[in-house]
């Protein structure tokens, strides 16, 4: 059974720091891994999608990597800003036969960037 | 309006009430989803509609009844709910639910539901 874990659950950093959020999953049979951002009281915004054949994706100050064999992904945020404060969620789409291929979600990392 | 919109944003209801949540997507997508988000739990997929046809019902109690009259609109009808149903209900849409490699979901802001 696919499970997704995100560490740490919460993180507080001063503005300007580079930081790494971690996501691990138990079954390497996936179509893709996705990172989302959720602001308080709001819905989710897709940040990056890494297909199973890819190693990383970049968007602005964000870089996500995928190591499928070890079941790990990292989201790197460069030069963090207070506006980056949010909860970051990781989700994988399983590819194993018999699974209905719905996204499997982690609990998220709550990030606070302090001015 | 752009993206995915949801109304109402907040809803308080008693256990004997009947209410409906509405979702509308302005992205031209073919798939729509209902999720439940509770504290300290991963997002729970409730229903999936692909080209207006329900393709998934993840063992959701019958007190939740979805309706998808067209590809742009999705409703969640609620009746005789329980206090444990209090949660944030999120609607999402995507281009094609079966494009497993690249399909990305776009979410609305959610409806915060409180059942008294």
mmCIF file with all atom_site columns, C-alpha atoms in Angstrom:
data_model
loop_
_atom_site.group_PDB
_atom_site.id
_atom_site.type_symbol
_atom_site.label_atom_id
_atom_site.label_alt_id
_atom_site.label_comp_id
_atom_site.label_asym_id
_atom_site.label_entity_id
_atom_site.label_seq_id
_atom_site.pdbx_PDB_ins_code
_atom_site.Cartn_x
_atom_site.Cartn_y
_atom_site.Cartn_z
_atom_site.occupancy
_atom_site.B_iso_or_equiv
_atom_site.pdbx_formal_charge
_atom_site.auth_seq_id
_atom_site.auth_comp_id
_atom_site.auth_asym_id
_atom_site.auth_atom_id
_atom_site.pdbx_PDB_model_num
ATOM 1   C CA . UNK A 1 1   ? 0.000   0.000  0.000   1.00 0.00 ? 1   UNK A CA 1
ATOM 2   C CA . UNK A 1 2   ? 1.414   3.359  -1.025  1.00 0.00 ? 2   UNK A CA 1
ATOM 3   C CA . UNK A 1 3   ? 2.087   5.785  1.806   1.00 0.00 ? 3   UNK A CA 1
ATOM 4   C CA . UNK A 1 4   ? 3.472   9.309  1.652   1.00 0.00 ? 4   UNK A CA 1
ATOM 5   C CA . UNK A 1 5   ? 5.353   10.934 4.521   1.00 0.00 ? 5   UNK A CA 1
ATOM 6   C CA . UNK A 1 6   ? 6.517   14.524 4.785   1.00 0.00 ? 6   UNK A CA 1
ATOM 7   C CA . UNK A 1 7   ? 9.214   15.681 7.147   1.00 0.00 ? 7   UNK A CA 1
ATOM 8   C CA . UNK A 1 8   ? 9.342   18.000 8.969   1.00 0.00 ? 8   UNK A CA 1
ATOM 9   C CA . UNK A 1 9   ? 5.710   18.643 9.855   1.00 0.00 ? 9   UNK A CA 1
ATOM 10  C CA . UNK A 1 10  ? 6.519   22.272 10.582  1.00 0.00 ? 10  UNK A CA 1
ATOM 11  C CA . UNK A 1 11  ? 9.430   24.558 9.837   1.00 0.00 ? 11  UNK A CA 1
ATOM 12  C CA . UNK A 1 12  ? 10.220  28.136 10.815  1.00 0.00 ? 12  UNK A CA 1
ATOM 13  C CA . UNK A 1 13  ? 13.098  29.997 9.170   1.00 0.00 ? 13  UNK A CA 1
ATOM 14  C CA . UNK A 1 14  ? 14.326  33.583 8.849   1.00 0.00 ? 14  UNK A CA 1
ATOM 15  C CA . UNK A 1 15  ? 13.835  35.346 5.561   1.00 0.00 ? 15  UNK A CA 1
ATOM 16  C CA . UNK A 1 16  ? 16.534  34.737 2.969   1.00 0.00 ? 16  UNK A CA 1
ATOM 17  C CA . UNK A 1 17  ? 17.396  31.184 3.949   1.00 0.00 ? 17  UNK A CA 1
ATOM 18  C CA . UNK A 1 18  ? 17.553  28.368 1.431   1.00 0.00 ? 18  UNK A CA 1
ATOM 19  C CA . UNK A 1 19  ? 15.484  25.443 2.639   1.00 0.00 ? 19  UNK A CA 1
ATOM 20  C CA . UNK A 1 20  ? 14.577  21.858 1.786   1.00 0.00 ? 20  UNK A CA 1
ATOM 21  C CA . UNK A 1 21  ? 11.292  20.078 2.325   1.00 0.00 ? 21  UNK A CA 1
ATOM 22  C CA . UNK A 1 22  ? 11.246  16.304 2.206   1.00 0.00 ? 22  UNK A CA 1
ATOM 23  C CA . UNK A 1 23  ? 8.724   13.803 0.898   1.00 0.00 ? 23  UNK A CA 1
ATOM 24  C CA . UNK A 1 24  ? 9.094   10.029 0.981   1.00 0.00 ? 24  UNK A CA 1
ATOM 25  C CA . UNK A 1 25  ? 6.896   7.305  -0.487  1.00 0.00 ? 25  UNK A CA 1
ATOM 26  C CA . UNK A 1 26  ? 6.868   3.562  0.060   1.00 0.00 ? 26  UNK A CA 1
ATOM 27  C CA . UNK A 1 27  ? 6.221   2.185  -3.451  1.00 0.00 ? 27  UNK A CA 1
ATOM 28  C CA . UNK A 1 28  ? 8.361   3.290  -6.391  1.00 0.00 ? 28  UNK A CA 1
ATOM 29  C CA . UNK A 1 29  ? 5.679   2.333  -8.923  1.00 0.00 ? 29  UNK A CA 1
ATOM 30  C CA . UNK A 1 30  ? 4.399   5.826  -9.657  1.00 0.00 ? 30  UNK A CA 1
ATOM 31  C CA . UNK A 1 31  ? 3.364   7.861  -12.679 1.00 0.00 ? 31  UNK A CA 1
ATOM 32  C CA . UNK A 1 32  ? 4.394   11.149 -11.121 1.00 0.00 ? 32  UNK A CA 1
ATOM 33  C CA . UNK A 1 33  ? 4.975   13.111 -7.945  1.00 0.00 ? 33  UNK A CA 1
ATOM 34  C CA . UNK A 1 34  ? 3.479   16.543 -7.400  1.00 0.00 ? 34  UNK A CA 1
ATOM 35  C CA . UNK A 1 35  ? 4.107   19.392 -4.993  1.00 0.00 ? 35  UNK A CA 1
ATOM 36  C CA . UNK A 1 36  ? 1.268   21.699 -4.003  1.00 0.00 ? 36  UNK A CA 1
ATOM 37  C CA . UNK A 1 37  ? 1.026   24.809 -1.861  1.00 0.00 ? 37  UNK A CA 1
ATOM 38  C CA . UNK A 1 38  ? -1.923  25.604 0.413   1.00 0.00 ? 38  UNK A CA 1
ATOM 39  C CA . UNK A 1 39  ? -2.399  29.017 2.001   1.00 0.00 ? 39  UNK A CA 1
ATOM 40  C CA . UNK A 1 40  ? -4.522  29.234 5.166   1.00 0.00 ? 40  UNK A CA 1
ATOM 41  C CA . UNK A 1 41  ? -8.216  28.951 4.419   1.00 0.00 ? 41  UNK A CA 1
ATOM 42  C CA . UNK A 1 42  ? -7.580  28.458 0.727   1.00 0.00 ? 42  UNK A CA 1
ATOM 43  C CA . UNK A 1 43  ? -7.360  25.671 -1.807  1.00 0.00 ? 43  UNK A CA 1
ATOM 44  C CA . UNK A 1 44  ? -4.275  24.018 -3.199  1.00 0.00 ? 44  UNK A CA 1
ATOM 45  C CA . UNK A 1 45  ? -2.064  25.417 -5.926  1.00 0.00 ? 45  UNK A CA 1
ATOM 46  C CA . UNK A 1 46  ? 0.043   23.076 -8.046  1.00 0.00 ? 46  UNK A CA 1
ATOM 47  C CA . UNK A 1 47  ? 3.727   24.030 -7.919  1.00 0.00 ? 47  UNK A CA 1
ATOM 48  C CA . UNK A 1 48  ? 5.627   21.312 -9.743  1.00 0.00 ? 48  UNK A CA 1
ATOM 49  C CA . UNK A 1 49  ? 4.902   17.918 -11.311 1.00 0.00 ? 49  UNK A CA 1
ATOM 50  C CA . UNK A 1 50  ? 7.739   15.445 -11.880 1.00 0.00 ? 50  UNK A CA 1
ATOM 51  C CA . UNK A 1 51  ? 6.996   12.513 -14.128 1.00 0.00 ? 51  UNK A CA 1
ATOM 52  C CA . UNK A 1 52  ? 8.434   9.142  -13.154 1.00 0.00 ? 52  UNK A CA 1
ATOM 53  C CA . UNK A 1 53  ? 11.045  9.331  -15.927 1.00 0.00 ? 53  UNK A CA 1
ATOM 54  C CA . UNK A 1 54  ? 12.285  12.762 -14.817 1.00 0.00 ? 54  UNK A CA 1
ATOM 55  C CA . UNK A 1 55  ? 14.793  13.650 -12.099 1.00 0.00 ? 55  UNK A CA 1
ATOM 56  C CA . UNK A 1 56  ? 13.848  17.249 -11.376 1.00 0.00 ? 56  UNK A CA 1
ATOM 57  C CA . UNK A 1 57  ? 11.696  20.211 -12.274 1.00 0.00 ? 57  UNK A CA 1
ATOM 58  C CA . UNK A 1 58  ? 12.298  23.902 -11.693 1.00 0.00 ? 58  UNK A CA 1
ATOM 59  C CA . UNK A 1 59  ? 10.021  26.912 -11.454 1.00 0.00 ? 59  UNK A CA 1
ATOM 60  C CA . UNK A 1 60  ? 11.541  30.210 -10.394 1.00 0.00 ? 60  UNK A CA 1
ATOM 61  C CA . UNK A 1 61  ? 13.032  29.809 -6.912  1.00 0.00 ? 61  UNK A CA 1
ATOM 62  C CA . UNK A 1 62  ? 11.602  26.309 -6.574  1.00 0.00 ? 62  UNK A CA 1
ATOM 63  C CA . UNK A 1 63  ? 13.370  23.113 -7.543  1.00 0.00 ? 63  UNK A CA 1
ATOM 64  C CA . UNK A 1 64  ? 11.936  19.667 -6.970  1.00 0.00 ? 64  UNK A CA 1
ATOM 65  C CA . UNK A 1 65  ? 13.916  16.466 -7.346  1.00 0.00 ? 65  UNK A CA 1
ATOM 66  C CA . UNK A 1 66  ? 12.765  12.866 -7.587  1.00 0.00 ? 66  UNK A CA 1
ATOM 67  C CA . UNK A 1 67  ? 14.685  9.721  -6.708  1.00 0.00 ? 67  UNK A CA 1
ATOM 68  C CA . UNK A 1 68  ? 12.164  7.041  -7.512  1.00 0.00 ? 68  UNK A CA 1
ATOM 69  C CA . UNK A 1 69  ? 14.335  4.096  -6.533  1.00 0.00 ? 69  UNK A CA 1
ATOM 70  C CA . UNK A 1 70  ? 14.805  5.384  -2.996  1.00 0.00 ? 70  UNK A CA 1
ATOM 71  C CA . UNK A 1 71  ? 11.260  6.726  -2.739  1.00 0.00 ? 71  UNK A CA 1
ATOM 72  C CA . UNK A 1 72  ? 12.251  10.313 -2.065  1.00 0.00 ? 72  UNK A CA 1
ATOM 73  C CA . UNK A 1 73  ? 11.582  13.810 -3.325  1.00 0.00 ? 73  UNK A CA 1
ATOM 74  C CA . UNK A 1 74  ? 12.837  17.144 -2.109  1.00 0.00 ? 74  UNK A CA 1
ATOM 75  C CA . UNK A 1 75  ? 11.469  20.618 -2.690  1.00 0.00 ? 75  UNK A CA 1
ATOM 76  C CA . UNK A 1 76  ? 14.205  23.227 -2.555  1.00 0.00 ? 76  UNK A CA 1
ATOM 77  C CA . UNK A 1 77  ? 13.191  26.846 -1.993  1.00 0.00 ? 77  UNK A CA 1
ATOM 78  C CA . UNK A 1 78  ? 15.920  29.394 -2.623  1.00 0.00 ? 78  UNK A CA 1
ATOM 79  C CA . UNK A 1 79  ? 16.136  32.740 -0.841  1.00 0.00 ? 79  UNK A CA 1
ATOM 80  C CA . UNK A 1 80  ? 12.934  32.239 1.104   1.00 0.00 ? 80  UNK A CA 1
ATOM 81  C CA . UNK A 1 81  ? 10.493  35.141 1.522   1.00 0.00 ? 81  UNK A CA 1
ATOM 82  C CA . UNK A 1 82  ? 7.625   35.762 3.964   1.00 0.00 ? 82  UNK A CA 1
ATOM 83  C CA . UNK A 1 83  ? 5.240   35.201 1.056   1.00 0.00 ? 83  UNK A CA 1
ATOM 84  C CA . UNK A 1 84  ? 6.451   31.599 0.887   1.00 0.00 ? 84  UNK A CA 1
ATOM 85  C CA . UNK A 1 85  ? 4.746   30.915 4.217   1.00 0.00 ? 85  UNK A CA 1
ATOM 86  C CA . UNK A 1 86  ? 2.171   28.201 3.571   1.00 0.00 ? 86  UNK A CA 1
ATOM 87  C CA . UNK A 1 87  ? 1.644   24.462 3.870   1.00 0.00 ? 87  UNK A CA 1
ATOM 88  C CA . UNK A 1 88  ? 3.428   22.428 1.210   1.00 0.00 ? 88  UNK A CA 1
ATOM 89  C CA . UNK A 1 89  ? 1.842   19.121 0.230   1.00 0.00 ? 89  UNK A CA 1
ATOM 90  C CA . UNK A 1 90  ? 3.363   16.246 -1.665  1.00 0.00 ? 90  UNK A CA 1
ATOM 91  C CA . UNK A 1 91  ? 1.283   13.711 -3.610  1.00 0.00 ? 91  UNK A CA 1
ATOM 92  C CA . UNK A 1 92  ? 2.141   10.673 -5.725  1.00 0.00 ? 92  UNK A CA 1
ATOM 93  C CA . UNK A 1 93  ? 0.081   8.978  -8.396  1.00 0.00 ? 93  UNK A CA 1
ATOM 94  C CA . UNK A 1 94  ? 0.551   5.193  -8.098  1.00 0.00 ? 94  UNK A CA 1
ATOM 95  C CA . UNK A 1 95  ? 0.929   3.116  -11.257 1.00 0.00 ? 95  UNK A CA 1
ATOM 96  C CA . UNK A 1 96  ? 0.690   -0.384 -9.841  1.00 0.00 ? 96  UNK A CA 1
ATOM 97  C CA . UNK A 1 97  ? -2.040  -2.515 -11.433 1.00 0.00 ? 97  UNK A CA 1
ATOM 98  C CA . UNK A 1 98  ? -5.114  -2.929 -9.283  1.00 0.00 ? 98  UNK A CA 1
ATOM 99  C CA . UNK A 1 99  ? -4.799  0.538  -7.790  1.00 0.00 ? 99  UNK A CA 1
ATOM 100 C CA . UNK A 1 100 ? -7.365  3.076  -8.920  1.00 0.00 ? 100 UNK A CA 1
ATOM 101 C CA . UNK A 1 101 ? -4.461  5.469  -9.510  1.00 0.00 ? 101 UNK A CA 1
ATOM 102 C CA . UNK A 1 102 ? -5.835  8.212  -7.303  1.00 0.00 ? 102 UNK A CA 1
ATOM 103 C CA . UNK A 1 103 ? -3.372  10.670 -5.805  1.00 0.00 ? 103 UNK A CA 1
ATOM 104 C CA . UNK A 1 104 ? -1.926  9.611  -2.456  1.00 0.00 ? 104 UNK A CA 1
ATOM 105 C CA . UNK A 1 105 ? -1.216  12.609 -0.246  1.00 0.00 ? 105 UNK A CA 1
ATOM 106 C CA . UNK A 1 106 ? 1.168   13.468 2.544   1.00 0.00 ? 106 UNK A CA 1
ATOM 107 C CA . UNK A 1 107 ? 0.120   15.515 5.556   1.00 0.00 ? 107 UNK A CA 1
ATOM 108 C CA . UNK A 1 108 ? 2.180   18.500 4.494   1.00 0.00 ? 108 UNK A CA 1
ATOM 109 C CA . UNK A 1 109 ? 4.926   20.682 5.898   1.00 0.00 ? 109 UNK A CA 1
ATOM 110 C CA . UNK A 1 110 ? 3.788   23.963 7.444   1.00 0.00 ? 110 UNK A CA 1
ATOM 111 C CA . UNK A 1 111 ? 6.385   26.607 6.581   1.00 0.00 ? 111 UNK A CA 1
ATOM 112 C CA . UNK A 1 112 ? 6.747   29.976 8.288   1.00 0.00 ? 112 UNK A CA 1
ATOM 113 C CA . UNK A 1 113 ? 9.283   32.449 6.884   1.00 0.00 ? 113 UNK A CA 1
ATOM 114 C CA . UNK A 1 114 ? 9.914   35.237 9.349   1.00 0.00 ? 114 UNK A CA 1
ATOM 115 C CA . UNK A 1 115 ? 10.862  38.767 8.227   1.00 0.00 ? 115 UNK A CA 1
ATOM 116 C CA . UNK B 2 1   ? -14.357 34.497 -12.797 1.00 0.00 ? 1   UNK B CA 1
ATOM 117 C CA . UNK B 2 2   ? -11.332 32.378 -13.507 1.00 0.00 ? 2   UNK B CA 1
ATOM 118 C CA . UNK B 2 3   ? -10.108 29.024 -12.261 1.00 0.00 ? 3   UNK B CA 1
ATOM 119 C CA . UNK B 2 4   ? -12.257 26.996 -9.911  1.00 0.00 ? 4   UNK B CA 1
ATOM 120 C CA . UNK B 2 5   ? -14.855 28.665 -7.713  1.00 0.00 ? 5   UNK B CA 1
ATOM 121 C CA . UNK B 2 6   ? -16.783 27.221 -4.791  1.00 0.00 ? 6   UNK B CA 1
ATOM 122 C CA . UNK B 2 7   ? -19.826 28.458 -2.917  1.00 0.00 ? 7   UNK B CA 1
ATOM 123 C CA . UNK B 2 8   ? -20.541 28.932 -0.146  1.00 0.00 ? 8   UNK B CA 1
ATOM 124 C CA . UNK B 2 9   ? -17.147 29.496 1.448   1.00 0.00 ? 9   UNK B CA 1
ATOM 125 C CA . UNK B 2 10  ? -18.488 28.754 4.916   1.00 0.00 ? 10  UNK B CA 1
ATOM 126 C CA . UNK B 2 11  ? -21.491 26.679 5.958   1.00 0.00 ? 11  UNK B CA 1
ATOM 127 C CA . UNK B 2 12  ? -22.901 25.807 9.367   1.00 0.00 ? 12  UNK B CA 1
ATOM 128 C CA . UNK B 2 13  ? -25.684 23.253 9.431   1.00 0.00 ? 13  UNK B CA 1
ATOM 129 C CA . UNK B 2 14  ? -27.551 21.085 11.849  1.00 0.00 ? 14  UNK B CA 1
ATOM 130 C CA . UNK B 2 15  ? -27.644 17.339 11.532  1.00 0.00 ? 15  UNK B CA 1
ATOM 131 C CA . UNK B 2 16  ? -31.175 17.382 10.131  1.00 0.00 ? 16  UNK B CA 1
ATOM 132 C CA . UNK B 2 17  ? -30.562 20.065 7.492   1.00 0.00 ? 17  UNK B CA 1
ATOM 133 C CA . UNK B 2 18  ? -30.179 19.599 3.777   1.00 0.00 ? 18  UNK B CA 1
ATOM 134 C CA . UNK B 2 19  ? -27.699 21.798 1.959   1.00 0.00 ? 19  UNK B CA 1
ATOM 135 C CA . UNK B 2 20  ? -25.671 21.787 -1.235  1.00 0.00 ? 20  UNK B CA 1
ATOM 136 C CA . UNK B 2 21  ? -22.130 22.797 -2.114  1.00 0.00 ? 21  UNK B CA 1
ATOM 137 C CA . UNK B 2 22  ? -21.477 24.189 -5.565  1.00 0.00 ? 22  UNK B CA 1
ATOM 138 C CA . UNK B 2 23  ? -18.326 24.105 -7.657  1.00 0.00 ? 23  UNK B CA 1
ATOM 139 C CA . UNK B 2 24  ? -17.736 25.695 -11.049 1.00 0.00 ? 24  UNK B CA 1
ATOM 140 C CA . UNK B 2 25  ? -14.630 25.475 -13.213 1.00 0.00 ? 25  UNK B CA 1
ATOM 141 C CA . UNK B 2 26  ? -13.790 27.979 -15.936 1.00 0.00 ? 26  UNK B CA 1
ATOM 142 C CA . UNK B 2 27  ? -10.799 26.081 -17.326 1.00 0.00 ? 27  UNK B CA 1
ATOM 143 C CA . UNK B 2 28  ? -12.442 23.923 -19.969 1.00 0.00 ? 28  UNK B CA 1
ATOM 144 C CA . UNK B 2 29  ? -11.491 20.763 -18.101 1.00 0.00 ? 29  UNK B CA 1
ATOM 145 C CA . UNK B 2 30  ? -13.164 17.388 -18.482 1.00 0.00 ? 30  UNK B CA 1
ATOM 146 C CA . UNK B 2 31  ? -12.728 15.949 -14.984 1.00 0.00 ? 31  UNK B CA 1
ATOM 147 C CA . UNK B 2 32  ? -13.967 17.212 -11.625 1.00 0.00 ? 32  UNK B CA 1
ATOM 148 C CA . UNK B 2 33  ? -13.314 15.981 -8.102  1.00 0.00 ? 33  UNK B CA 1
ATOM 149 C CA . UNK B 2 34  ? -14.585 16.331 -4.545  1.00 0.00 ? 34  UNK B CA 1
ATOM 150 C CA . UNK B 2 35  ? -12.090 16.021 -1.697  1.00 0.00 ? 35  UNK B CA 1
ATOM 151 C CA . UNK B 2 36  ? -12.479 16.152 2.080   1.00 0.00 ? 36  UNK B CA 1
ATOM 152 C CA . UNK B 2 37  ? -9.688  17.731 4.129   1.00 0.00 ? 37  UNK B CA 1
ATOM 153 C CA . UNK B 2 38  ? -9.712  17.112 7.872   1.00 0.00 ? 38  UNK B CA 1
ATOM 154 C CA . UNK B 2 39  ? -7.151  18.175 10.431  1.00 0.00 ? 39  UNK B CA 1
ATOM 155 C CA . UNK B 2 40  ? -4.220  15.782 10.793  1.00 0.00 ? 40  UNK B CA 1
ATOM 156 C CA . UNK B 2 41  ? -5.440  13.557 7.924   1.00 0.00 ? 41  UNK B CA 1
ATOM 157 C CA . UNK B 2 42  ? -4.326  13.362 4.308   1.00 0.00 ? 42  UNK B CA 1
ATOM 158 C CA . UNK B 2 43  ? -6.710  14.648 1.667   1.00 0.00 ? 43  UNK B CA 1
ATOM 159 C CA . UNK B 2 44  ? -9.458  12.120 1.043   1.00 0.00 ? 44  UNK B CA 1
ATOM 160 C CA . UNK B 2 45  ? -10.781 11.740 -2.479  1.00 0.00 ? 45  UNK B CA 1
ATOM 161 C CA . UNK B 2 46  ? -14.557 11.382 -2.387  1.00 0.00 ? 46  UNK B CA 1
ATOM 162 C CA . UNK B 2 47  ? -15.822 11.406 -5.970  1.00 0.00 ? 47  UNK B CA 1
ATOM 163 C CA . UNK B 2 48  ? -14.485 11.741 -9.500  1.00 0.00 ? 48  UNK B CA 1
ATOM 164 C CA . UNK B 2 49  ? -16.435 12.725 -12.585 1.00 0.00 ? 49  UNK B CA 1
ATOM 165 C CA . UNK B 2 50  ? -14.899 12.332 -16.021 1.00 0.00 ? 50  UNK B CA 1
ATOM 166 C CA . UNK B 2 51  ? -16.875 13.781 -18.941 1.00 0.00 ? 51  UNK B CA 1
ATOM 167 C CA . UNK B 2 52  ? -19.906 14.076 -16.590 1.00 0.00 ? 52  UNK B CA 1
ATOM 168 C CA . UNK B 2 53  ? -19.788 10.379 -15.711 1.00 0.00 ? 53  UNK B CA 1
ATOM 169 C CA . UNK B 2 54  ? -19.002 9.338  -12.160 1.00 0.00 ? 54  UNK B CA 1
ATOM 170 C CA . UNK B 2 55  ? -15.902 7.167  -12.328 1.00 0.00 ? 55  UNK B CA 1
ATOM 171 C CA . UNK B 2 56  ? -15.042 6.886  -8.648  1.00 0.00 ? 56  UNK B CA 1
ATOM 172 C CA . UNK B 2 57  ? -16.878 6.750  -5.368  1.00 0.00 ? 57  UNK B CA 1
ATOM 173 C CA . UNK B 2 58  ? -14.424 6.031  -2.609  1.00 0.00 ? 58  UNK B CA 1
ATOM 174 C CA . UNK B 2 59  ? -16.806 4.385  -0.165  1.00 0.00 ? 59  UNK B CA 1
ATOM 175 C CA . UNK B 2 60  ? -18.433 7.683  0.709   1.00 0.00 ? 60  UNK B CA 1
ATOM 176 C CA . UNK B 2 61  ? -21.530 7.493  2.958   1.00 0.00 ? 61  UNK B CA 1
ATOM 177 C CA . UNK B 2 62  ? -24.825 8.000  1.151   1.00 0.00 ? 62  UNK B CA 1
ATOM 178 C CA . UNK B 2 63  ? -25.503 11.182 3.122   1.00 0.00 ? 63  UNK B CA 1
ATOM 179 C CA . UNK B 2 64  ? -23.142 12.776 0.562   1.00 0.00 ? 64  UNK B CA 1
ATOM 180 C CA . UNK B 2 65  ? -24.675 12.824 -2.909  1.00 0.00 ? 65  UNK B CA 1
ATOM 181 C CA . UNK B 2 66  ? -22.763 14.276 -5.871  1.00 0.00 ? 66  UNK B CA 1
ATOM 182 C CA . UNK B 2 67  ? -24.251 15.697 -9.034  1.00 0.00 ? 67  UNK B CA 1
ATOM 183 C CA . UNK B 2 68  ? -22.480 16.731 -12.221 1.00 0.00 ? 68  UNK B CA 1
ATOM 184 C CA . UNK B 2 69  ? -24.928 18.239 -14.716 1.00 0.00 ? 69  UNK B CA 1
ATOM 185 C CA . UNK B 2 70  ? -22.173 19.264 -17.156 1.00 0.00 ? 70  UNK B CA 1
ATOM 186 C CA . UNK B 2 71  ? -18.385 19.389 -17.336 1.00 0.00 ? 71  UNK B CA 1
ATOM 187 C CA . UNK B 2 72  ? -18.240 22.825 -15.729 1.00 0.00 ? 72  UNK B CA 1
ATOM 188 C CA . UNK B 2 73  ? -20.452 22.322 -12.678 1.00 0.00 ? 73  UNK B CA 1
ATOM 189 C CA . UNK B 2 74  ? -20.291 19.952 -9.743  1.00 0.00 ? 74  UNK B CA 1
ATOM 190 C CA . UNK B 2 75  ? -22.536 19.800 -6.703  1.00 0.00 ? 75  UNK B CA 1
ATOM 191 C CA . UNK B 2 76  ? -22.331 17.976 -3.407  1.00 0.00 ? 76  UNK B CA 1
ATOM 192 C CA . UNK B 2 77  ? -25.720 17.492 -1.775  1.00 0.00 ? 77  UNK B CA 1
ATOM 193 C CA . UNK B 2 78  ? -25.623 17.039 1.981   1.00 0.00 ? 78  UNK B CA 1
ATOM 194 C CA . UNK B 2 79  ? -28.277 15.568 4.264   1.00 0.00 ? 79  UNK B CA 1
ATOM 195 C CA . UNK B 2 80  ? -28.409 14.210 7.815   1.00 0.00 ? 80  UNK B CA 1
ATOM 196 C CA . UNK B 2 81  ? -24.709 14.823 8.319   1.00 0.00 ? 81  UNK B CA 1
ATOM 197 C CA . UNK B 2 82  ? -22.771 13.958 11.456  1.00 0.00 ? 82  UNK B CA 1
ATOM 198 C CA . UNK B 2 83  ? -20.462 16.225 13.470  1.00 0.00 ? 83  UNK B CA 1
ATOM 199 C CA . UNK B 2 84  ? -17.480 14.202 12.221  1.00 0.00 ? 84  UNK B CA 1
ATOM 200 C CA . UNK B 2 85  ? -18.318 15.384 8.705   1.00 0.00 ? 85  UNK B CA 1
ATOM 201 C CA . UNK B 2 86  ? -17.115 18.861 9.678   1.00 0.00 ? 86  UNK B CA 1
ATOM 202 C CA . UNK B 2 87  ? -14.151 19.598 7.410   1.00 0.00 ? 87  UNK B CA 1
ATOM 203 C CA . UNK B 2 88  ? -12.919 21.637 4.462   1.00 0.00 ? 88  UNK B CA 1
ATOM 204 C CA . UNK B 2 89  ? -14.482 20.345 1.251   1.00 0.00 ? 89  UNK B CA 1
ATOM 205 C CA . UNK B 2 90  ? -12.383 21.018 -1.800  1.00 0.00 ? 90  UNK B CA 1
ATOM 206 C CA . UNK B 2 91  ? -13.385 20.830 -5.426  1.00 0.00 ? 91  UNK B CA 1
ATOM 207 C CA . UNK B 2 92  ? -10.806 20.323 -8.157  1.00 0.00 ? 92  UNK B CA 1
ATOM 208 C CA . UNK B 2 93  ? -10.739 19.956 -11.908 1.00 0.00 ? 93  UNK B CA 1
ATOM 209 C CA . UNK B 2 94  ? -8.257  18.600 -14.425 1.00 0.00 ? 94  UNK B CA 1
ATOM 210 C CA . UNK B 2 95  ? -7.938  18.262 -18.150 1.00 0.00 ? 95  UNK B CA 1
ATOM 211 C CA . UNK B 2 96  ? -8.232  14.467 -18.343 1.00 0.00 ? 96  UNK B CA 1
ATOM 212 C CA . UNK B 2 97  ? -8.546  12.165 -15.371 1.00 0.00 ? 97  UNK B CA 1
ATOM 213 C CA . UNK B 2 98  ? -6.941  9.245  -17.278 1.00 0.00 ? 98  UNK B CA 1
ATOM 214 C CA . UNK B 2 99  ? -3.794  11.099 -18.398 1.00 0.00 ? 99  UNK B CA 1
ATOM 215 C CA . UNK B 2 100 ? -1.928  9.689  -15.453 1.00 0.00 ? 100 UNK B CA 1
ATOM 216 C CA . UNK B 2 101 ? 1.554   10.961 -16.280 1.00 0.00 ? 101 UNK B CA 1
ATOM 217 C CA . UNK B 2 102 ? 0.866   14.666 -16.638 1.00 0.00 ? 102 UNK B CA 1
ATOM 218 C CA . UNK B 2 103 ? -2.644  15.377 -15.361 1.00 0.00 ? 103 UNK B CA 1
ATOM 219 C CA . UNK B 2 104 ? -2.599  18.203 -12.826 1.00 0.00 ? 104 UNK B CA 1
ATOM 220 C CA . UNK B 2 105 ? -5.521  19.166 -10.654 1.00 0.00 ? 105 UNK B CA 1
ATOM 221 C CA . UNK B 2 106 ? -6.622  22.749 -10.058 1.00 0.00 ? 106 UNK B CA 1
ATOM 222 C CA . UNK B 2 107 ? -8.359  23.413 -6.775  1.00 0.00 ? 107 UNK B CA 1
ATOM 223 C CA . UNK B 2 108 ? -11.028 25.799 -5.601  1.00 0.00 ? 108 UNK B CA 1
ATOM 224 C CA . UNK B 2 109 ? -10.771 27.656 -2.279  1.00 0.00 ? 109 UNK B CA 1
ATOM 225 C CA . UNK B 2 110 ? -12.965 25.150 -0.467  1.00 0.00 ? 110 UNK B CA 1
ATOM 226 C CA . UNK B 2 111 ? -16.089 25.240 1.669   1.00 0.00 ? 111 UNK B CA 1
ATOM 227 C CA . UNK B 2 112 ? -15.524 25.160 5.418   1.00 0.00 ? 112 UNK B CA 1
ATOM 228 C CA . UNK B 2 113 ? -18.370 22.999 6.728   1.00 0.00 ? 113 UNK B CA 1
ATOM 229 C CA . UNK B 2 114 ? -19.376 22.823 10.372  1.00 0.00 ? 114 UNK B CA 1
ATOM 230 C CA . UNK B 2 115 ? -22.026 20.315 11.445  1.00 0.00 ? 115 UNK B CA 1
ATOM 231 C CA . UNK B 2 116 ? -23.596 21.027 14.814  1.00 0.00 ? 116 UNK B CA 1
#
